[in-house]
Coordinates of C-alpha atoms in Angstrom, one line a residue:
Chain E
M1478 CA -3.7 -20.8 15.1
A1479 CA -5.6 -23.1 12.8
S1480 CA -5.4 -26.1 15.2
E1481 CA -6.8 -24.1 18.1
V1482 CA -9.9 -22.8 16.5
P1483 CA -12.9 -25.1 15.7
P1484 CA -14.4 -24.6 12.2
K1485 CA -17.0 -21.8 12.3
R1486 CA -18.1 -21.4 8.7
Q1487 CA -21.2 -19.4 8.8
K1488 CA -24.3 -19.8 6.7
S1489 CA -23.6 -18.6 3.2
A1490 CA -24.7 -15.0 3.1
K1491 CA -24.3 -14.6 -0.7
D1492 CA -28.0 -13.9 -1.6
V1493 CA -29.2 -12.6 1.8
P1494 CA -30.1 -8.9 2.0
Y1495 CA -27.9 -6.7 4.1
H1496 CA -29.5 -5.3 7.3
L1497 CA -28.3 -2.0 8.7
I1498 CA -28.8 -1.4 12.4
Y1499 CA -28.6 2.4 13.1
W1500 CA -30.5 5.1 14.9
P1501 CA -33.4 6.6 13.0
G1502 CA -33.6 10.4 12.5
I1503 CA -29.9 11.3 11.7
P1504 CA -27.7 10.3 8.8
G1505 CA -24.8 9.8 11.2
R1506 CA -22.1 7.2 10.8
G1507 CA -24.8 4.9 9.2
E1508 CA -24.8 7.1 6.2
H1509 CA -21.4 5.8 5.0
V1510 CA -22.9 2.3 5.0
R1511 CA -26.0 3.4 3.1
L1512 CA -23.9 5.1 0.4
A1513 CA -21.9 2.0 -0.2
L1514 CA -25.1 -0.2 -0.4
E1515 CA -26.8 2.4 -2.7
E1516 CA -23.8 2.8 -5.1
A1517 CA -23.6 -1.0 -5.4
G1518 CA -27.4 -1.4 -5.9
A1519 CA -27.4 -3.9 -3.0
E1520 CA -30.6 -5.1 -1.5
Y1521 CA -30.8 -3.9 2.1
T1522 CA -33.1 -3.1 5.1
D1523 CA -32.5 -0.3 7.5
T1524 CA -33.8 0.2 11.1
A1525 CA -34.1 3.9 10.4
F1526 CA -37.1 3.0 8.3
T1527 CA -38.5 -0.2 9.9
D1528 CA -41.2 -0.5 12.6
G1529 CA -39.5 -1.2 15.9
G1530 CA -36.2 0.0 14.5
V1531 CA -35.2 1.9 17.6
D1532 CA -36.0 -1.1 19.8
E1533 CA -33.7 -3.3 17.6
V1534 CA -30.9 -0.8 17.9
L1535 CA -31.4 -0.6 21.7
A1536 CA -31.4 -4.4 22.1
Y1537 CA -27.9 -4.4 20.5
V1538 CA -26.6 -1.4 22.4
Q1539 CA -27.8 -2.9 25.7
G1540 CA -26.0 -6.1 24.9
K1541 CA -29.0 -8.4 24.8
I1542 CA -28.2 -9.6 21.3
P1543 CA -26.3 -11.3 19.8
D1544 CA -25.0 -14.0 22.1
D1545 CA -24.9 -16.7 19.5
G1546 CA -21.4 -18.1 19.9
L1547 CA -20.4 -16.7 16.6
N1548 CA -20.3 -12.9 17.0
P1549 CA -18.8 -10.8 19.8
P1550 CA -21.4 -8.3 21.0
P1551 CA -21.0 -4.9 19.3
C1552 CA -20.3 -1.7 21.3
A1553 CA -22.3 0.8 19.3
P1554 CA -24.1 1.3 16.0
P1555 CA -23.8 1.2 13.0
I1556 CA -24.0 -2.6 13.0
L1557 CA -24.4 -4.7 9.9
K1558 CA -26.2 -8.0 10.0
H1559 CA -25.6 -10.2 6.9
G1560 CA -26.8 -13.8 7.3
D1561 CA -25.4 -15.1 10.5
L1562 CA -22.7 -12.4 10.7
V1563 CA -23.0 -9.4 12.9
I1564 CA -20.3 -6.7 12.7
S1565 CA -19.9 -3.2 13.9
Q1566 CA -17.6 -0.2 13.4
T1567 CA -18.1 2.0 10.4
P1568 CA -14.7 1.5 8.7
N1569 CA -15.0 -2.3 9.4
I1570 CA -18.5 -2.6 7.8
L1571 CA -17.2 -0.7 4.8
L1572 CA -14.3 -3.0 4.5
Y1573 CA -16.6 -6.0 4.5
L1574 CA -19.0 -4.4 2.0
G1575 CA -16.2 -3.1 -0.2
N1576 CA -14.8 -6.6 -0.6
R1577 CA -18.2 -8.0 -1.4
L1578 CA -19.8 -5.3 -3.5
G1579 CA -16.9 -4.5 -5.9
L1580 CA -16.1 -1.2 -4.2
V1581 CA -12.4 -2.1 -4.0
P1582 CA -10.2 -3.3 -6.8
D1583 CA -10.4 -7.0 -7.6
A1584 CA -8.2 -8.9 -5.1
D1585 CA -6.8 -11.1 -7.9
Q1586 CA -5.4 -8.1 -9.7
D1587 CA -4.4 -5.9 -6.7
P1588 CA -4.4 -8.0 -3.6
D1589 CA -3.3 -5.3 -1.1
A1590 CA -5.7 -2.6 -2.4
M1591 CA -8.1 -3.3 0.4
Y1592 CA -5.5 -2.0 2.9
K1593 CA -4.9 1.1 0.9
I1594 CA -8.6 1.9 0.6
N1595 CA -9.1 1.1 4.3
A1596 CA -6.4 3.6 5.3
L1597 CA -8.0 6.3 3.2
A1598 CA -11.4 5.7 4.7
L1599 CA -10.0 5.6 8.2
T1600 CA -8.2 8.9 7.7
A1601 CA -11.3 10.6 6.2
L1602 CA -13.4 9.4 9.2
D1603 CA -10.7 10.5 11.7
G1604 CA -10.2 14.0 10.4
L1605 CA -13.5 14.9 8.7
S1606 CA -16.1 13.0 10.9
N1607 CA -14.7 12.2 14.4
E1608 CA -13.0 15.6 14.7
P1609 CA -16.1 17.6 13.6
H1610 CA -18.1 15.6 16.1
D1611 CA -15.7 16.6 18.8
C1612 CA -16.0 20.3 17.7
H1613 CA -19.5 20.5 19.3
H1614 CA -18.7 18.0 22.0
P1615 CA -15.0 18.6 23.1
I1616 CA -15.5 17.8 26.8
A1617 CA -18.0 15.0 27.0
S1618 CA -20.3 13.2 24.5
G1619 CA -22.6 12.6 27.5
L1620 CA -23.1 16.3 28.2
Y1621 CA -25.3 18.7 26.3
Y1622 CA -23.7 21.0 23.7
E1623 CA -24.9 24.0 25.8
D1624 CA -22.8 22.7 28.7
Q1625 CA -19.6 22.9 26.6
K1626 CA -20.4 25.8 24.3
E1627 CA -17.3 27.9 25.1
E1628 CA -15.0 24.9 24.7
A1629 CA -16.8 24.1 21.4
K1630 CA -16.1 27.6 20.1
R1631 CA -12.4 27.3 20.9
R1632 CA -12.1 23.8 19.4
S1633 CA -14.2 24.7 16.2
E1634 CA -12.1 27.8 15.6
D1635 CA -8.9 25.7 15.7
Y1636 CA -10.5 23.0 13.6
V1637 CA -11.5 25.4 10.9
K1638 CA -8.1 27.2 10.9
N1639 CA -5.8 24.2 11.2
R1640 CA -7.3 20.8 11.0
L1641 CA -9.8 21.1 8.2
P1642 CA -7.2 22.6 5.7
K1643 CA -4.7 19.9 6.8
F1644 CA -7.1 17.1 6.0
L1645 CA -8.3 18.6 2.7
S1646 CA -4.7 19.2 1.7
Y1647 CA -3.9 15.6 2.5
F1648 CA -6.7 14.3 0.3
E1649 CA -5.6 16.7 -2.5
R1650 CA -2.2 15.2 -2.2
V1651 CA -3.6 11.7 -2.5
L1652 CA -5.6 12.8 -5.6
E1653 CA -2.4 14.3 -7.1
S1654 CA -0.4 11.2 -6.4
K1655 CA 0.5 8.7 -9.2
A1656 CA -1.4 6.0 -7.3
S1657 CA -4.7 7.8 -7.8
G1658 CA -4.6 7.0 -11.6
D1659 CA -6.8 8.8 -14.1
G1660 CA -10.1 10.5 -13.3
P1661 CA -11.5 12.0 -10.1
W1662 CA -10.9 9.0 -7.8
L1663 CA -8.6 8.5 -4.8
Y1664 CA -7.0 5.2 -6.0
G1665 CA -6.4 3.2 -9.1
G1666 CA -8.5 5.2 -11.6
A1667 CA -11.8 3.8 -10.4
L1668 CA -14.4 4.5 -7.7
T1669 CA -13.9 2.8 -4.4
Y1670 CA -15.8 3.1 -1.1
A1671 CA -13.1 5.6 0.1
D1672 CA -14.4 8.0 -2.5
L1673 CA -17.9 7.6 -1.0
V1674 CA -16.6 8.2 2.5
L1675 CA -14.8 11.3 1.4
F1676 CA -17.9 12.6 -0.3
Q1677 CA -20.1 12.1 2.8
C1678 CA -17.4 13.7 5.0
V1679 CA -17.1 16.8 2.7
D1680 CA -20.9 17.0 2.5
G1681 CA -21.2 17.0 6.3
V1682 CA -18.5 19.5 6.9
K1683 CA -20.1 21.8 4.2
F1684 CA -23.3 21.6 6.3
M1685 CA -21.5 22.3 9.6
F1686 CA -19.0 24.9 8.6
P1687 CA -20.5 26.5 5.4
K1688 CA -18.5 29.7 5.6
A1689 CA -15.1 28.0 5.9
M1690 CA -15.9 25.4 3.2
A1691 CA -17.1 28.1 0.8
K1692 CA -13.8 30.0 1.4
L1693 CA -11.7 26.9 1.0
E1694 CA -13.5 26.0 -2.2
R1695 CA -13.0 29.5 -3.6
G1696 CA -9.3 29.4 -2.6
G1697 CA -8.7 26.6 -5.2
K1698 CA -6.1 24.7 -3.2
H1699 CA -8.3 21.7 -2.9
A1700 CA -9.9 21.7 -6.3
K1701 CA -9.5 17.9 -6.8
V1702 CA -11.3 17.2 -3.5
F1703 CA -14.3 19.3 -4.6
Q1704 CA -14.2 17.7 -8.0
L1705 CA -14.4 14.2 -6.4
Y1706 CA -17.3 15.5 -4.3
Q1707 CA -19.2 16.5 -7.5
A1708 CA -18.3 13.3 -9.3
V1709 CA -19.7 11.2 -6.5
A1710 CA -22.9 13.3 -6.4
E1711 CA -23.4 12.7 -10.1
R1712 CA -23.1 8.9 -10.0
P1713 CA -26.5 7.8 -11.2
K1714 CA -27.4 5.6 -8.2
I1715 CA -26.0 8.1 -5.7
K1716 CA -27.9 11.0 -7.4
A1717 CA -31.2 9.1 -7.2
Y1718 CA -30.5 8.2 -3.6
L1719 CA -29.7 11.8 -2.6
Q1720 CA -33.0 12.9 -4.1
S1721 CA -35.0 10.1 -2.3
D1722 CA -36.6 10.0 1.1
R1723 CA -34.0 7.6 2.3
R1724 CA -31.4 10.4 2.4
Q1725 CA -32.1 12.0 5.8
K1726 CA -31.5 15.6 6.7
Y1727 CA -28.7 16.6 9.1
S1728 CA -29.9 17.4 12.6
N1729 CA -28.4 16.5 16.0
G1730 CA -25.9 13.9 14.8
I1731 CA -22.2 14.2 13.9
Y1732 CA -22.6 17.2 11.7
R1733 CA -24.6 20.0 13.3
Y1734 CA -25.0 23.6 12.4
Y1735 CA -24.5 26.2 15.1
E1736 CA -24.1 29.8 13.9
E1737 CA -21.6 30.6 16.7
L1738 CA -19.3 27.8 15.5
D1739 CA -19.5 28.8 11.8
F1740 CA -16.1 30.4 11.6
A1741 CA -14.7 31.5 8.3
Chain Q
M1160 CA -14.3 -3.2 -11.2
A1161 CA -11.9 -5.8 -12.5
S1162 CA -12.0 -4.5 -16.0
E1163 CA -11.2 -0.9 -15.0
V1164 CA -8.1 -1.6 -12.9
P1165 CA -4.9 -2.6 -14.5
P1166 CA -3.0 -5.4 -12.8
K1167 CA -0.9 -4.1 -10.0
R1168 CA 0.6 -7.2 -8.4
Q1169 CA 3.4 -6.1 -6.1
K1170 CA 6.7 -7.8 -5.6
S1171 CA 6.2 -10.7 -3.3
A1172 CA 6.8 -9.6 0.3
K1173 CA 6.8 -13.0 1.8
D1174 CA 10.3 -13.2 3.1
V1175 CA 11.1 -9.5 3.4
P1176 CA 11.4 -8.0 6.9
Y1177 CA 8.7 -5.6 8.0
H1178 CA 9.7 -2.0 8.5
L1179 CA 7.9 0.2 11.0
I1180 CA 8.0 4.0 10.4
Y1181 CA 7.2 5.8 13.7
W1182 CA 8.5 8.6 15.8
P1183 CA 11.3 7.7 18.2
G1184 CA 11.0 8.5 21.9
I1185 CA 7.4 7.4 22.6
P1186 CA 5.6 4.1 22.4
G1187 CA 2.6 5.8 20.9
R1188 CA 0.4 4.2 18.3
G1189 CA 3.4 2.4 16.9
E1190 CA 3.5 0.2 20.0
H1191 CA 0.4 -1.7 18.8
V1192 CA 2.4 -2.6 15.7
R1193 CA 5.5 -3.6 17.7
L1194 CA 3.5 -5.9 20.0
A1195 CA 2.0 -7.8 17.0
L1196 CA 5.4 -8.2 15.4
E1197 CA 7.0 -9.3 18.7
E1198 CA 4.3 -11.8 19.5
A1199 CA 4.6 -13.3 16.1
G1200 CA 8.4 -13.4 16.3
A1201 CA 8.5 -11.5 13.0
E1202 CA 11.7 -9.9 11.6
Y1203 CA 11.4 -6.2 11.6
T1204 CA 13.2 -2.8 11.6
D1205 CA 11.9 0.3 13.4
T1206 CA 12.8 3.9 12.8
A1207 CA 12.7 4.5 16.5
F1208 CA 16.0 2.6 16.7
T1209 CA 17.7 3.4 13.4
D1210 CA 20.1 6.2 12.4
G1211 CA 18.2 8.8 10.6
G1212 CA 14.9 7.4 11.7
V1213 CA 13.3 10.8 12.4
D1214 CA 14.3 12.0 8.9
E1215 CA 12.6 9.0 7.4
V1216 CA 9.4 9.7 9.4
L1217 CA 9.5 13.3 8.3
A1218 CA 9.9 12.5 4.6
Y1219 CA 6.7 10.5 4.8
V1220 CA 4.8 13.1 6.9
Q1221 CA 5.9 15.9 4.5
G1222 CA 4.6 13.9 1.6
K1223 CA 8.0 13.4 -0.2
I1224 CA 7.6 9.7 -0.3
P1225 CA 6.1 7.5 -1.6
D1226 CA 5.0 8.6 -5.1
D1227 CA 5.6 5.3 -6.7
G1228 CA 2.3 4.8 -8.6
L1229 CA 1.4 1.9 -6.2
N1230 CA 0.8 3.5 -2.8
P1231 CA -1.3 6.6 -1.9
P1232 CA 0.8 8.8 0.4
P1233 CA 0.1 8.2 4.1
C1234 CA -1.2 11.0 6.3
A1235 CA 0.6 10.2 9.5
P1236 CA 2.6 7.5 11.3
P1237 CA 2.6 4.7 12.2
I1238 CA 3.4 3.5 8.6
L1239 CA 4.4 0.0 7.6
K1240 CA 6.6 -0.8 4.7
H1241 CA 6.6 -4.4 3.6
G1242 CA 8.3 -5.0 0.2
D1243 CA 6.8 -2.5 -2.2
L1244 CA 3.7 -2.0 0.0
V1245 CA 3.4 1.1 2.2
I1246 CA 0.3 1.4 4.4
S1247 CA -0.7 3.6 7.3
Q1248 CA -3.3 3.8 10.1
T1249 CA -2.8 1.6 13.2
P1250 CA -5.9 -0.6 12.9
N1251 CA -5.2 -1.1 9.2
I1252 CA -1.6 -2.1 9.7
L1253 CA -2.8 -4.6 12.4
L1254 CA -5.3 -6.0 10.0
Y1255 CA -2.6 -6.6 7.4
L1256 CA -0.2 -8.1 10.0
G1257 CA -3.0 -10.1 11.6
N1258 CA -3.8 -11.8 8.4
R1259 CA -0.1 -12.6 7.6
L1260 CA 1.2 -13.4 11.1
G1261 CA -1.4 -15.8 12.3
L1262 CA -2.9 -13.3 14.7
V1263 CA -6.4 -13.9 13.5
P1264 CA -8.1 -17.3 13.1
D1265 CA -7.4 -19.2 9.8
A1266 CA -9.5 -17.7 7.0
D1267 CA -10.3 -21.2 5.7
Q1268 CA -11.9 -22.1 9.0
D1269 CA -13.5 -18.8 10.0
P1270 CA -13.5 -16.5 7.0
D1271 CA -15.2 -13.5 8.6
A1272 CA -13.1 -13.6 11.8
M1273 CA -10.9 -10.8 10.5
Y1274 CA -13.9 -8.4 10.6
K1275 CA -14.8 -9.4 14.1
I1276 CA -11.2 -8.9 15.3
N1277 CA -11.0 -5.6 13.4
A1278 CA -14.1 -4.3 15.2
L1279 CA -12.7 -5.2 18.6
A1280 CA -9.4 -3.5 17.8
L1281 CA -11.1 -0.4 16.5
T1282 CA -13.3 -0.1 19.6
A1283 CA -10.3 -0.5 21.9
L1284 CA -8.4 2.2 20.0
D1285 CA -11.4 4.5 20.0
G1286 CA -12.3 4.3 23.6
L1287 CA -9.0 3.5 25.3
S1288 CA -6.4 5.3 23.1
N1289 CA -8.0 8.1 21.1
E1290 CA -10.2 9.3 24.0
P1291 CA -7.3 9.2 26.5
H1292 CA -5.3 11.3 24.1
D1293 CA -8.1 13.8 23.9
C1294 CA -8.2 14.0 27.7
H1295 CA -5.0 16.0 27.7
H1296 CA -5.7 17.7 24.3
P1297 CA -9.4 18.3 24.3
I1298 CA -9.2 21.6 22.3
A1299 CA -6.4 21.3 19.8
S1300 CA -3.7 18.7 19.2
G1301 CA -1.6 21.6 17.9
L1302 CA -1.7 23.6 21.2
Y1303 CA 0.4 22.8 24.3
Y1304 CA -1.2 21.0 27.2
E1305 CA -0.7 24.0 29.4
D1306 CA -3.0 26.0 27.0
Q1307 CA -5.9 23.7 27.5
K1308 CA -5.3 22.5 31.1
E1309 CA -8.7 23.5 32.5
E1310 CA -10.5 21.8 29.7
A1311 CA -8.3 18.8 30.1
K1312 CA -9.3 18.5 33.7
R1313 CA -13.0 18.7 32.8
R1314 CA -12.6 16.1 30.1
S1315 CA -10.5 13.7 32.2
E1316 CA -12.9 13.8 35.1
D1317 CA -15.7 12.8 32.7
Y1318 CA -13.6 10.2 31.0
V1319 CA -12.7 8.5 34.3
K1320 CA -16.2 8.7 35.6
N1321 CA -18.2 7.7 32.5
R1322 CA -16.2 6.6 29.5
L1323 CA -13.5 4.5 31.0
P1324 CA -15.9 2.2 32.9
K1325 CA -18.2 2.1 29.8
F1326 CA -15.4 0.7 27.6
L1327 CA -14.0 -1.7 30.3
S1328 CA -17.6 -3.0 30.8
Y1329 CA -17.9 -3.4 27.1
F1330 CA -14.8 -5.6 26.9
E1331 CA -15.9 -7.5 30.0
R1332 CA -19.1 -8.3 28.1
V1333 CA -17.2 -9.5 25.1
L1334 CA -15.1 -11.7 27.3
E1335 CA -18.2 -13.1 28.9
S1336 CA -19.9 -13.8 25.5
K1337 CA -20.1 -17.3 24.1
A1338 CA -18.1 -16.1 21.0
S1339 CA -15.0 -15.5 23.2
G1340 CA -14.7 -19.3 23.7
D1341 CA -12.5 -20.8 26.5
G1342 CA -9.5 -19.1 28.1
P1343 CA -8.7 -15.4 28.6
W1344 CA -9.1 -14.2 25.0
L1345 CA -11.6 -12.0 23.3
Y1346 CA -12.5 -14.3 20.4
G1347 CA -12.6 -17.9 19.5
G1348 CA -10.6 -19.3 22.5
A1349 CA -7.2 -18.2 21.0
L1350 CA -5.1 -15.1 21.1
T1351 CA -5.6 -12.6 18.3
Y1352 CA -4.1 -9.1 17.8
A1353 CA -7.2 -7.6 19.4
D1354 CA -6.0 -9.0 22.7
L1355 CA -2.6 -7.3 22.2
V1356 CA -4.4 -4.0 21.4
L1357 CA -6.5 -4.3 24.6
F1358 CA -3.4 -5.1 26.6
Q1359 CA -1.6 -2.0 25.3
C1360 CA -4.6 0.2 25.9
V1361 CA -5.1 -1.0 29.5
D1362 CA -1.4 -0.6 30.1
G1363 CA -1.4 3.0 28.8
V1364 CA -4.6 3.9 30.8
K1365 CA -3.0 2.4 33.9
F1366 CA -0.1 4.7 33.4
M1367 CA -2.2 7.8 32.8
F1368 CA -5.0 7.2 35.3
P1369 CA -3.4 5.0 38.0
K1370 CA -5.9 5.9 40.8
A1371 CA -9.0 5.2 38.7
M1372 CA -7.6 2.0 37.3
A1373 CA -6.6 0.7 40.7
K1374 CA -10.1 1.4 42.0
L1375 CA -11.7 -0.2 39.0
E1376 CA -9.5 -3.3 39.4
R1377 CA -10.3 -3.6 43.1
G1378 CA -14.0 -3.2 42.2
G1379 CA -13.9 -6.5 40.5
K1380 CA -16.5 -5.7 37.8
H1381 CA -13.9 -6.0 35.0
A1382 CA -12.0 -9.0 36.3
K1383 CA -11.8 -10.7 32.9
V1384 CA -10.3 -7.6 31.3
F1385 CA -7.5 -7.5 33.9
Q1386 CA -7.0 -11.3 33.5
L1387 CA -6.5 -10.8 29.8
Y1388 CA -4.0 -8.0 30.6
Q1389 CA -2.0 -10.4 32.8
A1390 CA -2.3 -13.3 30.3
V1391 CA -0.8 -11.1 27.5
A1392 CA 2.0 -9.8 29.8
E1393 CA 2.9 -13.5 30.5
R1394 CA 3.2 -14.6 26.8
P1395 CA 6.8 -15.6 26.6
K1396 CA 7.7 -13.3 23.6
I1397 CA 5.7 -10.4 25.0
K1398 CA 7.3 -10.9 28.4
A1399 CA 10.8 -10.8 26.9
Y1400 CA 9.9 -7.8 24.8
L1401 CA 8.5 -5.8 27.8
Q1402 CA 11.8 -6.4 29.6
S1403 CA 13.9 -5.4 26.6
D1404 CA 15.2 -1.9 25.6
R1405 CA 12.8 -2.0 22.7
R1406 CA 9.9 -1.3 25.0
Q1407 CA 10.1 2.4 25.4
K1408 CA 8.8 4.4 28.4
Y1409 CA 5.7 6.5 28.3
S1410 CA 6.4 10.2 28.1
N1411 CA 4.7 12.9 25.9
G1412 CA 2.7 10.6 23.7
I1413 CA -0.8 9.4 23.8
Y1414 CA -0.6 8.3 27.5
R1415 CA 0.8 10.9 29.8
Y1416 CA 0.8 11.3 33.5
Y1417 CA -0.4 14.6 34.9
E1418 CA -1.1 14.6 38.6
E1419 CA -4.0 17.1 38.2
L1420 CA -5.7 14.7 35.8
D1421 CA -5.3 11.6 38.0
F1422 CA -8.9 11.4 39.1
A1423 CA -10.1 8.5 41.2

């Protein structure tokens, strides 16, 4: 395809701060992006904390920006702006940041590692973020929770009984595999952004289904998953971030607490 | 992280055929992988058509393979084996193939294009593959359709009314954006694997919701999406593939036809 595409090299974004475009008021999917930026000590701005942040998110969502000939318009936040580049989709932003911020193994030493890390992140997001979201919104994301409460109970009960243990067991299996290497991490004996994603997913599910998660933790079958969770929480930069005002509280985002959905 | 990770260069996979590991009997998520391989004219094998294919899929799903110190175990098919590399997750496999088979712009000319294409593929898969699947399984993927039929009706009606037009409008907007360039494609004036993903998604949704899709096509608001669909179907290699025995019929996979869900 080289001959069909005109050169499109973008302005070097090497020393430009990252700019996260995400809704204020909830950690949401944007939180995965924040954790990667925080762990790497990267300089970034965040519409959750800037004047006019909501208006900026809305301008993207309504398709007003960008139409610059470089970037396809994004469908939904989180969106990352870095220099001239504008990209969306949580796992995609993480892939970009992972390659730039040292949150995947060095491509010279392990050239296909990015695909292995991407698969782990996608699987955590599927089973421990998208599925929990659908537990409180099984019928329609555009309807209120109250309009799908009975269906939400049915879906949450199945999730807690079948899906949640399935995904925790999967990640336990990854952590037990030879490819995980030494230490508490998912791949290659060193922290990658997939570990940060799994941390945030476990944290959210602990908030949403505290009874089930306490029981699963006591059960001991997923000990390595909970060890990874602790190990991420104790990373110095992550620890400082979690104690800061930048770490927002869960409310009406992906992870929500409803007593009637808190199955054991 | 370079200092923490030991070198893990894998056996060069340059001239090794690709091997797709996916359930026989349904096009499913594996179909996106097949379309990329077919369009590129790549040599590949496919467990859908090999003796013992099901057993091979099961060995991966049950976590028996791989435990080779190189690859984290995959969670679910589709899985791609290429030389020593084993990766899973549909958008991730496409990313890998896209970079290798010339289904994204040349990285020397447009180094961040892979992230733009990945975002488009992820969005199509979210809204036009995962959401349709949840239309017939809104409560639990482990339950029969018949056990969630009423909820499926409610979800499908909302999908056809709100979500399907939303995603088609989004891709129409992408096709109208300056970044799409000339011609029928989503990005940069040339076919990428995101176009193949959108084709397969539109094809599946046409099968599942024929009344709604016929009405949306007649409405004319998403003309460019349907033009892209035609343009992909007419690619010589894709056309030959669609007419071959390798193109499986829809049945009980992601896209299913139930008359009671066929809302207009």
